[in-house]
Amino acid sequence: MTHKPPHKHVHHHGDEENPELPKRSFSQRVLVGMGAVLLILLMTSFVFVTFPVGDILAGKSESDLIIDQVVRAGNLEIVFSDSAYRVLQEFYREDPTKEIALCLLGVKRNSTYTITKIYKPEQERSFRHVQFEPCSQETLILLHTHPRSRCIASNTDIATLRETQKANPEVLMVVMCEESRVSVYS
């Protein structure tokens, strides 16, 4: 005859209900779940409002890359000579904490702008603003930088472009937001 040891009861935390905690009804669980989802949505919207994630995503989708010194934006093409591209990169790297405005000169044939010379007009610069003297009448492109990954032109930028186009309808505006990323406005 074999002797079976008495059954040992092993207690696991949570095996028994705590009589002090009332059991939640289905509607209470639904409300708690909805509250959690609402909190997640509020936190996500805070991130999008506080940090310019929306601006960055919009800028990425609207902008074009400079590939082999060429920008293709819709039906427009901007081609930089070797020296002009080198100057552009030098100006861009000069002080990336502040916006900079540049005047781009060259030749326009059909929808291709070939840039051969770049100069910097007199200007006052800050992180989110640049105020500059008008570019010469021969300028083909008004270029200025924006903070990293924010390639969308402001209303002031567009107003400046429209005012300049009164004297030179062929002029473009380019917003540069990375070493090889720009948005082109005509």
Coordinates of N, CA and C in Angstrom, one line a residue, residues 1-185:
M1 N 0.8 -1.2 0.0 CA 0.0 0.0 0.0 C 0.9 1.2 0.0
T2 N 0.6 2.1 -0.9 CA 1.4 3.3 -1.0 C 0.7 4.4 -0.2
H3 N 1.5 5.2 0.3 CA 1.0 6.3 1.1 C 1.1 7.6 0.4
K4 N 0.0 8.2 0.2 CA 0.1 9.5 -0.5 C 0.2 10.6 0.5
P5 N 1.2 11.5 0.2 CA 1.3 12.6 1.1 C 0.1 13.5 1.0
P6 N -0.2 14.1 2.1 CA -1.3 15.0 2.1 C -1.1 16.1 1.0
H7 N -2.2 16.5 0.4 CA -2.2 17.5 -0.7 C -1.7 18.8 -0.1
K8 N -0.7 19.4 -0.7 CA -0.2 20.6 -0.2 C -0.8 21.7 -1.0
H9 N -1.3 22.7 -0.2 CA -1.8 23.9 -0.9 C -0.7 24.9 -1.1
V10 N -0.6 25.2 -2.4 CA 0.4 26.3 -2.7 C -0.3 27.6 -3.0
H11 N 0.0 28.6 -2.3 CA -0.7 29.9 -2.4 C 0.1 30.7 -3.5
H12 N -0.6 31.2 -4.5 CA -0.1 32.1 -5.4 C -0.8 33.5 -5.2
H13 N 0.0 34.5 -5.2 CA -0.5 35.8 -5.0 C -1.6 36.1 -6.1
G14 N -2.7 36.5 -5.7 CA -3.8 36.8 -6.7 C -4.8 35.6 -6.8
D15 N -4.5 34.5 -6.2 CA -5.4 33.4 -6.3 C -6.8 33.6 -5.7
E16 N -6.8 34.4 -4.7 CA -8.0 34.7 -4.0 C -8.4 36.1 -4.2
E17 N -9.7 36.4 -4.2 CA -10.2 37.7 -4.4 C -10.0 38.5 -3.1
N18 N -9.6 39.7 -3.3 CA -9.5 40.6 -2.1 C -10.9 41.2 -1.8
P19 N -11.4 40.9 -0.7 CA -12.8 41.4 -0.4 C -12.9 42.9 -0.3
E20 N -11.7 43.5 -0.1 CA -11.8 45.0 0.0 C -11.9 45.7 -1.3
L21 N -11.5 45.0 -2.4 CA -11.5 45.6 -3.8 C -12.8 45.1 -4.5
P22 N -13.6 46.0 -4.8 CA -14.9 45.6 -5.5 C -14.5 45.2 -6.9
K23 N -15.2 44.2 -7.5 CA -15.1 43.8 -8.8 C -15.6 44.8 -9.8
R24 N -14.9 45.2 -10.8 CA -15.3 46.2 -11.7 C -16.3 45.6 -12.7
S25 N -17.3 46.4 -13.0 CA -18.3 45.9 -14.0 C -17.8 46.2 -15.4
F26 N -18.5 45.6 -16.4 CA -18.1 45.7 -17.8 C -18.0 47.2 -18.2
S27 N -19.0 48.0 -17.8 CA -19.1 49.4 -18.2 C -17.9 50.2 -17.5
Q28 N -17.5 49.8 -16.3 CA -16.4 50.5 -15.7 C -15.1 50.2 -16.4
R29 N -14.9 48.9 -16.8 CA -13.7 48.5 -17.6 C -13.7 49.2 -18.9
V30 N -14.8 49.4 -19.6 CA -14.9 50.1 -20.9 C -14.5 51.6 -20.7
L31 N -15.0 52.2 -19.6 CA -14.7 53.6 -19.3 C -13.2 53.8 -19.0
V32 N -12.6 52.9 -18.3 CA -11.2 52.9 -18.0 C -10.4 52.8 -19.3
G33 N -10.8 51.9 -20.1 CA -10.1 51.7 -21.4 C -10.2 52.9 -22.3
M34 N -11.4 53.5 -22.3 CA -11.6 54.7 -23.1 C -10.8 55.9 -22.6
G35 N -10.7 55.9 -21.2 CA -9.9 57.0 -20.6 C -8.4 56.8 -21.0
A36 N -7.9 55.6 -21.0 CA -6.5 55.3 -21.3 C -6.3 55.7 -22.8
V37 N -7.2 55.4 -23.7 CA -7.0 55.8 -25.1 C -7.0 57.3 -25.2
L38 N -7.9 58.0 -24.5 CA -7.9 59.4 -24.5 C -6.6 60.0 -24.0
L39 N -6.1 59.5 -23.0 CA -4.8 60.0 -22.5 C -3.7 59.8 -23.5
I40 N -3.7 58.6 -24.1 CA -2.7 58.4 -25.2 C -2.8 59.4 -26.3
L41 N -4.0 59.7 -26.7 CA -4.3 60.6 -27.8 C -3.8 62.0 -27.4
L42 N -4.1 62.4 -26.1 CA -3.7 63.7 -25.6 C -2.2 63.8 -25.6
M43 N -1.5 62.8 -25.1 CA -0.1 62.8 -25.1 C 0.5 62.9 -26.5
T44 N 0.0 62.2 -27.4 CA 0.5 62.2 -28.8 C 0.3 63.6 -29.4
S45 N -0.9 64.2 -29.2 CA -1.2 65.5 -29.7 C -0.2 66.5 -29.1
F46 N 0.1 66.4 -27.8 CA 1.0 67.3 -27.2 C 2.4 67.2 -27.9
V47 N 2.8 66.0 -28.2 CA 4.1 65.8 -28.9 C 4.1 66.5 -30.2
F48 N 3.0 66.3 -31.0 CA 2.9 67.0 -32.3 C 2.8 68.5 -32.2
V49 N 2.2 69.0 -31.2 CA 2.1 70.5 -31.0 C 3.4 71.1 -30.5
T50 N 3.9 70.4 -29.5 CA 5.1 70.9 -28.9 C 6.4 70.8 -29.7
F51 N 6.5 69.7 -30.4 CA 7.6 69.4 -31.2 C 7.1 69.5 -32.7
P52 N 7.8 70.2 -33.6 CA 7.2 70.4 -34.9 C 7.3 69.2 -35.8
V53 N 6.8 68.0 -35.3 CA 6.9 66.8 -36.1 C 6.0 67.0 -37.4
G54 N 4.9 67.6 -37.3 CA 4.0 67.8 -38.5 C 4.7 68.6 -39.5
D55 N 5.4 69.7 -39.1 CA 6.1 70.6 -40.0 C 7.3 69.8 -40.7
I56 N 7.9 69.0 -39.9 CA 9.1 68.2 -40.5 C 8.6 67.2 -41.5
L57 N 7.5 66.5 -41.2 CA 6.9 65.5 -42.1 C 6.4 66.2 -43.4
A58 N 5.7 67.3 -43.2 CA 5.2 68.1 -44.4 C 6.4 68.6 -45.2
G59 N 7.4 69.1 -44.5 CA 8.6 69.6 -45.2 C 9.3 68.5 -46.0
K60 N 9.4 67.3 -45.4 CA 10.1 66.2 -46.1 C 9.3 65.8 -47.4
S61 N 7.9 65.8 -47.3 CA 7.1 65.4 -48.4 C 7.1 66.4 -49.5
E62 N 7.2 67.7 -49.1 CA 7.2 68.8 -50.1 C 8.5 69.1 -50.8
S63 N 9.6 68.7 -50.1 CA 10.9 69.1 -50.6 C 11.5 68.1 -51.6
D64 N 12.6 68.5 -52.2 CA 13.3 67.7 -53.1 C 14.8 67.6 -52.7
L65 N 15.5 66.5 -53.1 CA 16.9 66.4 -52.9 C 17.7 67.0 -53.9
I66 N 18.9 67.5 -53.5 CA 19.9 67.9 -54.5 C 20.7 66.6 -54.8
I67 N 20.7 66.1 -56.0 CA 21.4 64.9 -56.4 C 22.3 65.3 -57.5
D68 N 23.6 65.0 -57.3 CA 24.6 65.4 -58.3 C 24.5 66.8 -58.7
Q69 N 24.3 67.7 -57.8 CA 24.2 69.2 -58.0 C 23.0 69.6 -58.8
V70 N 22.0 68.8 -58.8 CA 20.8 69.1 -59.6 C 19.6 68.9 -58.7
V71 N 18.6 69.8 -58.8 CA 17.3 69.7 -58.1 C 16.3 69.6 -59.2
R72 N 15.4 68.6 -59.1 CA 14.3 68.4 -60.0 C 13.1 68.6 -59.2
A73 N 12.3 69.6 -59.4 CA 11.1 70.0 -58.7 C 10.0 70.2 -59.7
G74 N 9.1 69.2 -59.8 CA 8.1 69.3 -60.8 C 8.7 69.4 -62.2
N75 N 8.3 70.4 -62.9 CA 8.8 70.6 -64.3 C 10.0 71.5 -64.3
L76 N 10.5 71.9 -63.1 CA 11.7 72.8 -63.0 C 12.9 72.0 -62.7
E77 N 14.0 72.5 -63.2 CA 15.3 71.9 -62.9 C 16.3 73.0 -62.5
I78 N 17.0 72.8 -61.4 CA 18.1 73.7 -61.0 C 19.4 73.0 -61.0
V79 N 20.3 73.5 -61.8 CA 21.6 72.8 -62.0 C 22.7 73.8 -61.4
F80 N 23.5 73.3 -60.5 CA 24.6 74.1 -59.9 C 25.9 73.8 -60.6
S81 N 26.6 74.8 -60.9 CA 28.0 74.6 -61.4 C 28.8 74.1 -60.2
D82 N 30.0 73.5 -60.5 CA 30.8 73.0 -59.4 C 31.1 74.0 -58.3
S83 N 31.6 75.2 -58.8 CA 32.0 76.3 -57.9 C 30.8 76.8 -57.2
A84 N 29.6 77.0 -57.8 CA 28.4 77.5 -57.2 C 28.0 76.6 -56.1
Y85 N 28.0 75.3 -56.4 CA 27.6 74.3 -55.4 C 28.5 74.3 -54.2
R86 N 29.8 74.4 -54.4 CA 30.8 74.5 -53.3 C 30.5 75.7 -52.4
V87 N 30.2 76.9 -53.1 CA 29.9 78.1 -52.3 C 28.7 77.9 -51.5
L88 N 27.6 77.3 -52.1 CA 26.4 77.1 -51.4 C 26.6 76.2 -50.2
Q89 N 27.4 75.2 -50.3 CA 27.6 74.3 -49.1 C 28.4 75.0 -48.1
E90 N 29.4 75.9 -48.5 CA 30.2 76.6 -47.5 C 29.3 77.6 -46.7
F91 N 28.4 78.3 -47.5 CA 27.5 79.2 -46.8 C 26.6 78.5 -45.8
Y92 N 26.1 77.3 -46.3 CA 25.1 76.5 -45.5 C 25.8 76.1 -44.2
R93 N 27.0 75.7 -44.3 CA 27.8 75.1 -43.1 C 28.3 76.2 -42.2
E94 N 28.4 77.5 -42.7 CA 29.0 78.6 -42.0 C 28.5 78.8 -40.6
D95 N 27.2 78.8 -40.4 CA 26.6 78.9 -39.1 C 25.2 78.3 -39.2
P96 N 25.0 77.0 -39.0 CA 23.7 76.4 -39.2 C 22.7 76.7 -38.1
T97 N 23.1 77.4 -37.1 CA 22.2 77.8 -36.0 C 21.4 79.0 -36.4
K98 N 21.7 79.7 -37.5 CA 21.0 80.9 -38.0 C 20.6 80.8 -39.5
E99 N 19.5 81.3 -39.8 CA 19.1 81.4 -41.2 C 20.0 82.3 -42.0
I100 N 20.1 82.0 -43.3 CA 21.0 82.8 -44.2 C 20.2 83.0 -45.5
A101 N 20.4 84.2 -46.1 CA 19.8 84.4 -47.4 C 20.9 84.6 -48.4
L102 N 20.6 84.0 -49.6 CA 21.6 84.1 -50.7 C 20.9 84.4 -52.0
C103 N 21.6 85.1 -52.9 CA 21.2 85.4 -54.2 C 21.9 84.6 -55.2
L104 N 21.1 83.8 -56.1 CA 21.7 82.9 -57.0 C 21.6 83.5 -58.4
L105 N 22.7 83.5 -59.1 CA 22.7 84.1 -60.5 C 23.1 83.0 -61.5
G106 N 22.8 83.2 -62.7 CA 23.1 82.2 -63.8 C 22.3 82.5 -65.0
V107 N 21.9 81.4 -65.6 CA 21.2 81.4 -66.9 C 20.0 80.5 -66.8
K108 N 18.8 81.1 -67.4 CA 17.6 80.3 -67.5 C 17.3 79.9 -68.9
R109 N 17.2 78.7 -69.2 CA 16.8 78.2 -70.5 C 15.6 77.3 -70.3
N110 N 14.4 77.7 -70.9 CA 13.2 76.9 -70.8 C 12.9 76.8 -69.3
S111 N 12.8 75.6 -68.8 CA 12.5 75.4 -67.3 C 13.8 75.0 -66.5
T112 N 15.0 75.2 -67.1 CA 16.2 74.8 -66.4 C 16.9 76.1 -66.0
Y113 N 17.2 76.2 -64.7 CA 18.0 77.3 -64.1 C 19.4 76.7 -63.8
T114 N 20.4 77.3 -64.5 CA 21.8 76.9 -64.3 C 22.5 78.0 -63.5
I115 N 22.9 77.6 -62.3 CA 23.4 78.6 -61.3 C 25.0 78.6 -61.4
T116 N 25.5 79.7 -61.6 CA 27.0 79.8 -61.8 C 27.6 80.7 -60.7
K117 N 26.8 81.6 -60.0 CA 27.4 82.5 -59.1 C 26.4 82.7 -57.9
I118 N 26.9 82.8 -56.7 CA 26.1 83.0 -55.5 C 26.7 84.1 -54.7
Y119 N 25.9 85.0 -54.2 CA 26.4 86.0 -53.3 C 25.4 86.2 -52.1
K120 N 26.0 86.7 -51.0 CA 25.2 86.9 -49.8 C 24.9 88.4 -49.7
P121 N 23.7 88.9 -49.7 CA 23.4 90.3 -49.5 C 23.5 90.7 -48.0
E122 N 23.6 91.9 -47.8 CA 23.6 92.4 -46.4 C 22.4 91.9 -45.7
Q123 N 22.5 91.4 -44.4 CA 21.4 90.8 -43.7 C 21.6 90.7 -42.2
E124 N 20.5 90.6 -41.6 CA 20.4 90.3 -40.1 C 19.8 89.0 -39.9
R125 N 20.5 88.1 -39.1 CA 20.2 86.7 -39.0 C 19.9 86.3 -37.6
S126 N 19.0 85.3 -37.5 CA 18.7 84.7 -36.2 C 18.3 83.2 -36.5
F127 N 18.0 82.5 -35.5 CA 17.6 81.1 -35.7 C 16.4 80.9 -36.6
R128 N 15.4 81.7 -36.4 CA 14.2 81.5 -37.2 C 13.8 82.7 -38.1
H129 N 14.8 83.5 -38.4 CA 14.5 84.7 -39.2 C 15.7 85.2 -39.9
V130 N 15.5 85.7 -41.1 CA 16.6 86.4 -41.8 C 16.0 87.6 -42.5
Q131 N 16.6 88.8 -42.3 CA 16.1 90.0 -43.0 C 17.3 90.4 -43.9
F132 N 17.0 90.6 -45.2 CA 18.1 90.9 -46.1 C 17.8 92.0 -47.1
E133 N 18.8 92.6 -47.6 CA 18.7 93.6 -48.6 C 18.2 92.9 -49.9
P134 N 17.5 93.6 -50.8 CA 17.1 92.9 -52.0 C 18.2 92.4 -52.9
C135 N 18.0 91.3 -53.6 CA 19.0 90.8 -54.5 C 19.0 91.7 -55.8
S136 N 20.0 91.5 -56.6 CA 20.1 92.3 -57.8 C 19.0 91.8 -58.8
Q137 N 18.7 92.6 -59.8 CA 17.7 92.3 -60.8 C 18.0 91.0 -61.6
E138 N 19.3 90.7 -61.7 CA 19.8 89.5 -62.4 C 19.6 88.2 -61.7
T139 N 19.2 88.3 -60.4 CA 19.0 87.1 -59.6 C 17.9 86.2 -60.2
L140 N 18.3 84.9 -60.3 CA 17.3 83.9 -60.7 C 16.6 83.3 -59.6
I141 N 17.3 83.1 -58.4 CA 16.8 82.4 -57.3 C 17.1 83.1 -56.0
L142 N 16.1 83.3 -55.2 CA 16.2 83.8 -53.8 C 16.3 82.5 -53.0
L143 N 17.4 82.3 -52.3 CA 17.6 81.1 -51.5 C 17.8 81.5 -50.1
H144 N 17.1 80.9 -49.2 CA 17.4 81.1 -47.7 C 17.2 79.7 -47.0
T145 N 17.9 79.7 -45.9 CA 17.8 78.4 -45.1 C 16.7 78.5 -44.0
H146 N 16.3 77.4 -43.6 CA 15.4 77.2 -42.5 C 16.0 76.2 -41.5
P147 N 15.5 76.2 -40.3 CA 16.0 75.2 -39.4 C 15.9 73.7 -40.0
R148 N 16.7 72.9 -39.6 CA 16.9 71.5 -40.1 C 15.5 70.8 -40.3
S149 N 15.3 70.3 -41.5 CA 14.1 69.5 -41.9 C 12.8 70.3 -41.9
R150 N 12.9 71.6 -41.8 CA 11.6 72.5 -41.9 C 11.7 73.2 -43.3
C151 N 11.3 72.6 -44.3 CA 11.4 73.1 -45.7 C 10.2 73.9 -46.2
I152 N 9.3 74.2 -45.4 CA 8.1 74.9 -45.9 C 8.3 76.4 -45.8
A153 N 8.0 77.1 -46.9 CA 8.1 78.5 -46.9 C 7.0 79.1 -46.1
S154 N 7.3 80.2 -45.4 CA 6.3 80.9 -44.5 C 5.5 81.9 -45.4
N155 N 4.5 82.4 -44.9 CA 3.7 83.4 -45.6 C 4.6 84.6 -46.0
T156 N 5.5 85.0 -45.1 CA 6.4 86.1 -45.4 C 7.3 85.8 -46.5
D157 N 7.8 84.5 -46.5 CA 8.6 84.1 -47.7 C 7.9 84.2 -49.0
I158 N 6.7 83.7 -49.0 CA 5.9 83.8 -50.3 C 5.6 85.2 -50.7
A159 N 5.3 86.1 -49.7 CA 5.1 87.5 -50.0 C 6.3 88.2 -50.6
T160 N 7.5 87.8 -50.0 CA 8.8 88.3 -50.6 C 8.9 87.9 -52.0
L161 N 8.7 86.6 -52.3 CA 8.8 86.1 -53.6 C 7.9 86.8 -54.6
R162 N 6.6 87.0 -54.2 CA 5.6 87.6 -55.1 C 6.0 89.1 -55.3
E163 N 6.6 89.8 -54.3 CA 7.0 91.1 -54.5 C 8.2 91.2 -55.5
T164 N 9.1 90.3 -55.4 CA 10.3 90.2 -56.2 C 9.9 89.9 -57.7
Q165 N 8.9 89.0 -57.8 CA 8.4 88.6 -59.1 C 7.7 89.7 -59.9
K166 N 7.3 90.8 -59.2 CA 6.8 92.0 -59.9 C 7.8 92.6 -60.8
A167 N 9.1 92.6 -60.4 CA 10.2 93.1 -61.2 C 10.8 92.0 -62.1
N168 N 10.8 90.8 -61.6 CA 11.4 89.7 -62.4 C 10.5 88.4 -62.3
P169 N 9.6 88.2 -63.2 CA 8.6 87.1 -63.1 C 9.3 85.7 -63.1
E170 N 10.5 85.6 -63.6 CA 11.2 84.3 -63.7 C 11.8 83.9 -62.4
V171 N 11.9 84.8 -61.4 CA 12.6 84.4 -60.2 C 11.9 83.3 -59.4
L172 N 12.7 82.5 -58.8 CA 12.2 81.4 -57.9 C 12.7 81.7 -56.5
M173 N 12.0 81.0 -55.6 CA 12.5 81.0 -54.2 C 12.8 79.5 -53.8
V174 N 13.9 79.4 -53.2 CA 14.3 78.0 -52.7 C 14.6 78.1 -51.2
V175 N 13.9 77.2 -50.5 CA 14.1 77.1 -49.0 C 15.0 75.8 -48.8
M176 N 16.2 76.1 -48.2 CA 17.1 75.0 -48.0 C 17.0 74.6 -46.5
C177 N 16.8 73.3 -46.2 CA 16.6 72.9 -44.8 C 17.6 71.8 -44.4
E178 N 18.3 71.3 -45.3 CA 19.4 70.3 -45.1 C 20.5 70.6 -46.1
E179 N 21.6 70.0 -46.0 CA 22.7 70.2 -46.9 C 22.3 69.8 -48.4
S180 N 21.4 68.8 -48.5 CA 21.0 68.4 -49.8 C 19.5 68.3 -50.0
R181 N 18.7 69.1 -49.2 CA 17.3 69.1 -49.3 C 16.7 70.5 -49.4
V182 N 15.9 70.8 -50.4 CA 15.3 72.1 -50.7 C 13.9 72.0 -51.1
S183 N 13.1 73.1 -50.9 CA 11.8 73.2 -51.5 C 11.9 74.4 -52.5
V184 N 11.2 74.2 -53.6 CA 11.3 75.2 -54.7 C 9.9 75.8 -54.9
Y185 N 9.9 77.1 -54.9 CA 8.6 77.9 -55.1 C 8.7 78.8 -56.3

